[in-house]
CSV table of C-alpha atoms and ligand atoms in Angstrom, one decimal:
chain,number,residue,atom,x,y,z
L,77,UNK,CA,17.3,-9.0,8.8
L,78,UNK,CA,14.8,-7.7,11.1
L,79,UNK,CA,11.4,-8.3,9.6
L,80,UNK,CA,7.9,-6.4,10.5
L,81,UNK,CA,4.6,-7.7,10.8
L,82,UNK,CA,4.0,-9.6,8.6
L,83,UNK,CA,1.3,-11.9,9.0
L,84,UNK,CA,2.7,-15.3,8.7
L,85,UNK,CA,4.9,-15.3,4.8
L,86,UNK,CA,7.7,-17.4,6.0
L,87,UNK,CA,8.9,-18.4,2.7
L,88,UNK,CA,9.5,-14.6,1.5
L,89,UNK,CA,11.1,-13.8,4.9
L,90,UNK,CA,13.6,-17.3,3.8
L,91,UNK,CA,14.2,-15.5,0.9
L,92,UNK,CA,15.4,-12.6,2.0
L,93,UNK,CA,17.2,-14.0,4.7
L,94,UNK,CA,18.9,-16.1,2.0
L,95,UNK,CA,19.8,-12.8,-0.4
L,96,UNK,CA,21.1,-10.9,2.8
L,97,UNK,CA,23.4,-13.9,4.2
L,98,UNK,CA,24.9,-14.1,0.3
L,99,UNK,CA,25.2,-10.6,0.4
L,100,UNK,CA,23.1,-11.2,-3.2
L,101,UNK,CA,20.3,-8.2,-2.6
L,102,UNK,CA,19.7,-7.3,-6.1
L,103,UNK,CA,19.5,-3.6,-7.2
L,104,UNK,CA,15.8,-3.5,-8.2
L,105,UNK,CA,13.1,-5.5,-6.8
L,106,UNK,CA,9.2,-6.1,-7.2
L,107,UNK,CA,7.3,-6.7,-4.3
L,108,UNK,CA,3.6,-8.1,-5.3
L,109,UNK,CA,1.1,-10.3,-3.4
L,110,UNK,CA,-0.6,-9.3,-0.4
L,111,UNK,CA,-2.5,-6.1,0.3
L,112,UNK,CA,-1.7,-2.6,-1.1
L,113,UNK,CA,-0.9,-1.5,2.7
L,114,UNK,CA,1.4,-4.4,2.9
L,115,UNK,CA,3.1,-3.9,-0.2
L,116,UNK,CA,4.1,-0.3,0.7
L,117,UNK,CA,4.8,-1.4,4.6
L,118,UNK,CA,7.8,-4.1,3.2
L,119,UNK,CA,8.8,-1.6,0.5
L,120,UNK,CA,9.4,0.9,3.3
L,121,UNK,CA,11.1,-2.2,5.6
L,122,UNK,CA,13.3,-2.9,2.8
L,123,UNK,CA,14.0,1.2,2.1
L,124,UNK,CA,15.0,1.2,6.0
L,125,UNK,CA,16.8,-1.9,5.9
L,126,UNK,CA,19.2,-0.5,2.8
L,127,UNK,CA,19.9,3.0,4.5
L,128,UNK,CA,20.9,1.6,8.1
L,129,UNK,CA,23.7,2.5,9.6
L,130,UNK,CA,23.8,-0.6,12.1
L,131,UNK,CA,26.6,-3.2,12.1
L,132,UNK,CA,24.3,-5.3,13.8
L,133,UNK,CA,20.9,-6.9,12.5
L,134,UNK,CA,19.0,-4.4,10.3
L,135,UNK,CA,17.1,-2.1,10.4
L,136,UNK,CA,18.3,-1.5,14.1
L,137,UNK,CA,15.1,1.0,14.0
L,138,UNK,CA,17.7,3.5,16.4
L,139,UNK,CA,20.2,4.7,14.1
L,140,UNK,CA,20.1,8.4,12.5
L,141,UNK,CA,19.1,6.5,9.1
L,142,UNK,CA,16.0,4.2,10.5
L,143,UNK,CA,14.8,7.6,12.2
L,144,UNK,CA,14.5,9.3,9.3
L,145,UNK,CA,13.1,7.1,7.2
L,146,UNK,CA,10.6,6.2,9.3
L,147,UNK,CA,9.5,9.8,9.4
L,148,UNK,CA,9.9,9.8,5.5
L,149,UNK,CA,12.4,12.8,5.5
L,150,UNK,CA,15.6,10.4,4.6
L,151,UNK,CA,17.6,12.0,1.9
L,152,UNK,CA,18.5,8.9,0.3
L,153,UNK,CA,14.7,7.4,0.3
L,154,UNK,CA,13.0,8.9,-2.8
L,155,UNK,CA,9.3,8.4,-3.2
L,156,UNK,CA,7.8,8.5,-6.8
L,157,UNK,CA,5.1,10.8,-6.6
L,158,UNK,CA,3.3,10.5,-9.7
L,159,UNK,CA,0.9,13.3,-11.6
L,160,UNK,CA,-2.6,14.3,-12.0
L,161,UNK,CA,-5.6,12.6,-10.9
L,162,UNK,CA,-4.4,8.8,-11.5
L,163,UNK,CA,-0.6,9.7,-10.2
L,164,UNK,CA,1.1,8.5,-12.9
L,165,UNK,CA,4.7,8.4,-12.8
L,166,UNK,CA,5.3,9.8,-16.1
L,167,UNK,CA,8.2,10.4,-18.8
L,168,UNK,CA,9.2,13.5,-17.2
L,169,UNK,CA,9.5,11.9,-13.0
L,170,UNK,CA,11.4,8.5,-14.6
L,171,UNK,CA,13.9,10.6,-16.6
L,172,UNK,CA,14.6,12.1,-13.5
L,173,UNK,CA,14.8,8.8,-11.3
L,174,UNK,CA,17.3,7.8,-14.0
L,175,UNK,CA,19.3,10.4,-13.8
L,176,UNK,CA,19.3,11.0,-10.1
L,177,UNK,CA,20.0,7.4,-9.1
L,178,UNK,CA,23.7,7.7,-10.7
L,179,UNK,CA,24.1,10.8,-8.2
L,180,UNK,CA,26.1,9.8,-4.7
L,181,UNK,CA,23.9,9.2,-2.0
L,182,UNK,CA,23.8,12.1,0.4
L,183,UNK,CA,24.3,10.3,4.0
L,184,UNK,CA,23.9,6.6,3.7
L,185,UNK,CA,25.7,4.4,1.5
L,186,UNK,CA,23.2,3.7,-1.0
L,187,UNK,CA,20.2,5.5,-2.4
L,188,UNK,CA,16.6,4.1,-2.5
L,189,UNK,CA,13.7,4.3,-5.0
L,190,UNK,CA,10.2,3.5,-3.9
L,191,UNK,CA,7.6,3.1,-6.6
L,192,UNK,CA,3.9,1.8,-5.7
L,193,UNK,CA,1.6,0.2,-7.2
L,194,UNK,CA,3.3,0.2,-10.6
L,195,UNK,CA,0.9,-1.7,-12.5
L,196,UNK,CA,-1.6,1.2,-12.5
L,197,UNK,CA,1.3,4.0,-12.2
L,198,UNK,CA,3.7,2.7,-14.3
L,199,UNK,CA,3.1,2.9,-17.8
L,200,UNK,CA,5.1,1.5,-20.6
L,201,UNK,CA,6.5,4.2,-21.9
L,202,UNK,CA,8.2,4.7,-18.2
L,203,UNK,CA,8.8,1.5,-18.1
L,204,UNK,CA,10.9,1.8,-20.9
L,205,UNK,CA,12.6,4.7,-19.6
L,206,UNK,CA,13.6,2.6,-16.7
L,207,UNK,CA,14.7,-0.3,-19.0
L,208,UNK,CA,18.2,1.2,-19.5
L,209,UNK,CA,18.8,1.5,-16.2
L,210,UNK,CA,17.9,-1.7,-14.6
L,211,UNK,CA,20.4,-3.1,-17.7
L,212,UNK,CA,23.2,-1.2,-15.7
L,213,UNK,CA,22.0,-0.3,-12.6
L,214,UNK,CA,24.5,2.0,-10.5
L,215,UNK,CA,26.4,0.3,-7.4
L,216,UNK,CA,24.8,1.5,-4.7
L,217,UNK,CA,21.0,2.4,-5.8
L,218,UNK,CA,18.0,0.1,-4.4
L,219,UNK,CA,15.0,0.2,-6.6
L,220,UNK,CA,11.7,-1.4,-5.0
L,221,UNK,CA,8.6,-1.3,-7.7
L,222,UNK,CA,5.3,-2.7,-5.9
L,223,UNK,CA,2.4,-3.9,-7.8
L,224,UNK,CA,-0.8,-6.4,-7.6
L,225,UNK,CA,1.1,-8.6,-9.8
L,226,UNK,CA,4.3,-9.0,-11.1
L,227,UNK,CA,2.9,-10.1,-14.5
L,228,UNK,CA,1.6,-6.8,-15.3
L,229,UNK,CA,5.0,-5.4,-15.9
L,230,UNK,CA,6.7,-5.7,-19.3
L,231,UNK,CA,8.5,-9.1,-18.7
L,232,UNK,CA,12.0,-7.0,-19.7
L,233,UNK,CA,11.5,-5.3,-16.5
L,234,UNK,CA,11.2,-8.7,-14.5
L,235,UNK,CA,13.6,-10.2,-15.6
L,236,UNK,CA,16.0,-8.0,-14.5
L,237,UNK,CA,14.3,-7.8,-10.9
L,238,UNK,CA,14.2,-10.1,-7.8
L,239,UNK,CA,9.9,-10.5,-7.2
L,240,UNK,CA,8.8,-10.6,-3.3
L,241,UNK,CA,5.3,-12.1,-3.0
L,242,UNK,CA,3.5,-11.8,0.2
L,243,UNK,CA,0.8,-14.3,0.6
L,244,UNK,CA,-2.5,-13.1,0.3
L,245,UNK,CA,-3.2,-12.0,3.5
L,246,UNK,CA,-7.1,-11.7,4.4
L,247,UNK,CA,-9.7,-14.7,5.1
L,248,UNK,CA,-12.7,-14.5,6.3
L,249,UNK,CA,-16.3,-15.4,6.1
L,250,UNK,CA,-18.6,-14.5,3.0
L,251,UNK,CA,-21.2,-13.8,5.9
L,252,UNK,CA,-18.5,-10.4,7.4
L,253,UNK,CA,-18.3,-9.6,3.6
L,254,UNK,CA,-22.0,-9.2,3.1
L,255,UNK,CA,-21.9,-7.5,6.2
L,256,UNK,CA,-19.3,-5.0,4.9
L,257,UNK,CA,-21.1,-4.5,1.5
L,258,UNK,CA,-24.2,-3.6,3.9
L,259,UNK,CA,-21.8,-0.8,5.8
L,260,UNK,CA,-20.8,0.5,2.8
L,261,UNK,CA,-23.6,1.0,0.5
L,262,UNK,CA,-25.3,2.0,3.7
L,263,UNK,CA,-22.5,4.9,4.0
L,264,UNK,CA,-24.2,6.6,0.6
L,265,UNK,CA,-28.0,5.4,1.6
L,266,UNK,CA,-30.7,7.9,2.0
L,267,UNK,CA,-31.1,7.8,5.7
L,268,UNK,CA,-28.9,6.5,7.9
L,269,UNK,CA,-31.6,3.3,9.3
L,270,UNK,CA,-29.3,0.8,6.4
L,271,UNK,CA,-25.6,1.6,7.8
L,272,UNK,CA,-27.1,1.7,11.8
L,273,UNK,CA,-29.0,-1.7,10.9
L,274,UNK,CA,-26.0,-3.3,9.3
L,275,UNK,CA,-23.7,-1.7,12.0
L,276,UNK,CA,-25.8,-3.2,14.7
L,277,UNK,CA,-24.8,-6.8,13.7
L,278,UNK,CA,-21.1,-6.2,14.8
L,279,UNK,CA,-21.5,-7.3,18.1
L,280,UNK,CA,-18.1,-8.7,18.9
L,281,UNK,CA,-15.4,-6.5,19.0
L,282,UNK,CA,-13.0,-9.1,16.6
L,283,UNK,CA,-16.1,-9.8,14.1
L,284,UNK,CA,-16.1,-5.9,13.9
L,285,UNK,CA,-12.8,-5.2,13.2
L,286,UNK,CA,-12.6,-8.0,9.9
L,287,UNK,CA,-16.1,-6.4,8.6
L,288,UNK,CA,-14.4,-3.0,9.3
L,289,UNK,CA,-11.2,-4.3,7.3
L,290,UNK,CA,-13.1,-5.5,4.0
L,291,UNK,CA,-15.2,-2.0,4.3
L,292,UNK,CA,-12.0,-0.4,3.7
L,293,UNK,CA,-10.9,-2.9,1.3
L,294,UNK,CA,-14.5,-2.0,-0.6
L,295,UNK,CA,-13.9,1.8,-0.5
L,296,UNK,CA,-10.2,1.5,-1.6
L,297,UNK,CA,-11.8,-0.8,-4.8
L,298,UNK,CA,-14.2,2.1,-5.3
L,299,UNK,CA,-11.3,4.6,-5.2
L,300,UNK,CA,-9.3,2.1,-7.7
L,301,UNK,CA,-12.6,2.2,-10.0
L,302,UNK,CA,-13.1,5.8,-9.5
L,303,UNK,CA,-9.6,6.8,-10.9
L,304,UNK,CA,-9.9,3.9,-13.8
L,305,UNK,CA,-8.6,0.9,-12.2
L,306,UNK,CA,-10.4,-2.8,-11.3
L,307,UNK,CA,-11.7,-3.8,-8.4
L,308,UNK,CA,-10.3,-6.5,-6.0
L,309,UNK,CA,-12.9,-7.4,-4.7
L,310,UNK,CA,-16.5,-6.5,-5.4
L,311,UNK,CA,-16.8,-5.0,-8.8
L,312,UNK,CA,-20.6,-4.5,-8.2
L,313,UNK,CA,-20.1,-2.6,-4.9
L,314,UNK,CA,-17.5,-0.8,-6.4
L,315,UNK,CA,-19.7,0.6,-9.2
L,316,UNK,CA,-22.9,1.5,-7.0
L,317,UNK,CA,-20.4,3.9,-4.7
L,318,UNK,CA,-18.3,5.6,-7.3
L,319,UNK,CA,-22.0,6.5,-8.5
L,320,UNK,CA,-22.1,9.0,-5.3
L,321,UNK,CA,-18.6,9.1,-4.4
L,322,UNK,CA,-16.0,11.6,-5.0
L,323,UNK,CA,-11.8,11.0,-4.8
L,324,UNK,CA,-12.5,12.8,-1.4
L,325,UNK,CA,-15.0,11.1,0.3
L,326,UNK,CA,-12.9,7.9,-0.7
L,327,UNK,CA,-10.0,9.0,0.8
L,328,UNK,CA,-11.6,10.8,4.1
L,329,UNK,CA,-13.8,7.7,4.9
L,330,UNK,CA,-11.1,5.5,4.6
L,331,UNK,CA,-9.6,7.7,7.3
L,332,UNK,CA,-12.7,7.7,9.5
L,333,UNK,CA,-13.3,4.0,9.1
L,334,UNK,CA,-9.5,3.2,10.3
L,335,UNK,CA,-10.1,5.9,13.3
L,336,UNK,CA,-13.1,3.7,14.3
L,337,UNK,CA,-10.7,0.4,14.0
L,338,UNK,CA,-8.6,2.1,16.3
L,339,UNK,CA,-11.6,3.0,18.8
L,340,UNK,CA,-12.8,-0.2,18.6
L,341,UNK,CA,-8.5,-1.9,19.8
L,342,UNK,CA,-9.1,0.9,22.8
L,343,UNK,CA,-12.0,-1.2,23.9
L,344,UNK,CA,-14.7,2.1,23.0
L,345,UNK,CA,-18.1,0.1,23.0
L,346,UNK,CA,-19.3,-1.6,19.9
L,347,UNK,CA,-22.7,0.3,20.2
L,348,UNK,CA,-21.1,4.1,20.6
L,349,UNK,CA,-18.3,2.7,18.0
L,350,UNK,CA,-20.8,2.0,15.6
L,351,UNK,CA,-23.1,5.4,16.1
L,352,UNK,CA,-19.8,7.3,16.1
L,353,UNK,CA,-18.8,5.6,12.9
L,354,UNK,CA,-22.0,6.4,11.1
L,355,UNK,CA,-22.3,10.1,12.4
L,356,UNK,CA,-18.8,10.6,11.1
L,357,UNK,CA,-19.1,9.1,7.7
L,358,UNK,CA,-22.0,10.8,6.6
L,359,UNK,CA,-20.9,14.1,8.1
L,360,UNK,CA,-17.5,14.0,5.7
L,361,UNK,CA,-20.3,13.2,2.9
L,362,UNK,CA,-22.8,15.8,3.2
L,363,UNK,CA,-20.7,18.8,3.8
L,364,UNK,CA,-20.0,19.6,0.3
X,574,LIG,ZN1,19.4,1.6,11.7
């Protein structure tokens, strides 16, 4: 197996090096640990992996199969969407996983089912639903169910699943932390003298990029408290920003915040990086 990036997790890589050489990959698996965007990155790897046409190592990344599912139009990858405002995947979406997971597959030979972050989008009575079919799964279905932790699943549904944990992947200093809760809560301030003052601190272009990390890891925890979930990692910050913060400015700084990572890897200056970032963020606020 061909592995992407990521970030060290030997053991889990042994693992599923193991399961392929066996030719043991089970039919559903939980993928936990690590970060949300790390989660759904191996889910995808995995998705790949399962649809490619390659005789070789997979995914070969160059067959007609890796192509498409790495522009998310494979016929055979299914993504749960979920409903309403917490995107539930709900009685009506599982029935229909069920049911469409003893269909063929369409082009490759086997059909994938990609549900995130099942322990807020996955509730019981879906779970249940799902129950049957992980009993007796069809041959040549792959279902990948990621989550925070495996334990918040009913423990019939993981004991009838492989679980992948990815090490947790983020360290870093309590000082970049502060510095990120600065950012943020400077985002919603009243003027924009907070999030400049905090923003003038990042003065090395690898210090900004961590602090600019655990901001987004601080708006995604307001998002999660927003739509009724927990916080991973600041519960207070969390709080003071869903008290100004809609689902949308969530989701569009989140955007801006990775757009200014990426400046910041094209070697933009720190100084204009920063301005730029704090122009931007409080222009997707104010325009209502
Ligand atoms: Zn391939």
């Amino acid at each position: 197996m061909i592995f992407p990036e990521l970030n060290g997790n030997e053991n889990l890589k042994n693992q599923l090096r193991r399961l392929e050489q066996n030719n043991r990959m089970p039919h559903a698996v939980i993928i936990d640990g690590g970060s949300e965007e790390l989660r759904l990155l191996l889910a995808e790897h995995l998705a790949q992996w399962a649809v490619c046409e390659s005789d070789g190592d997979k995914p070969c990344g160059v067959c007609k199969s890796c192509t498409l599912s790495k522009a998310k139009s494979h016929g055979d990858i299914h993504y749960a969407k979920g409903e309403g405002k917490t995107d539930i995947y709900n009685k009506e979406e599982m029935s229909f996983i069920v049911r469409d997971a003893y269909i063929k597959p369409y082009i490759s030979e086997r059909k994938v089912y990609i549900l995130s972050e099942c322990d807020r989008k996955l509730p019981v009575i879906s779970q249940n639903i799902f129950l049957k079919t992980l009993e007796e799964p069809p041959q040549d279905v792959l279902f990948i169910m990621t989550c925070k932790t495996a334990k918040s699943l009913l423990e019939t549904i993981r004991s009838r699943s492989v679980v992948f944990t990815l090490e947790s992947e983020l360290s870093y200093d309590e000082e970049y932390l502060d510095l990120a809760k600065e950012l943020a809560l400077g985002i919603t301030a009243h003027t924009e003298m907070e999030f400049l003052k905090a923003a003038n601190k990042l003065d090395e272009r690898a210090k900004a990029l961590t602090v600019l990390d655990l901001l987004i890891l601080l708006l995604r925890d307001g998002l999660s408290v927003y739509v009724g979930g927990e916080a991973e990692l600041d519960a207070r910050t969390a709080e003071a920003l869903c008290k100004k913060l809609t689902k949308k400015n969530y989701l569009e700084l989140i955007d801006i915040v990775k757009d200014s990572q990426l400046k910041i890897t094209q070697n933009v200056g720190l100084k204009l990086a920063a301005t730029d970032l704090c122009a931007k963020c409080r222009r997707a606020l104010w325009q209502r």
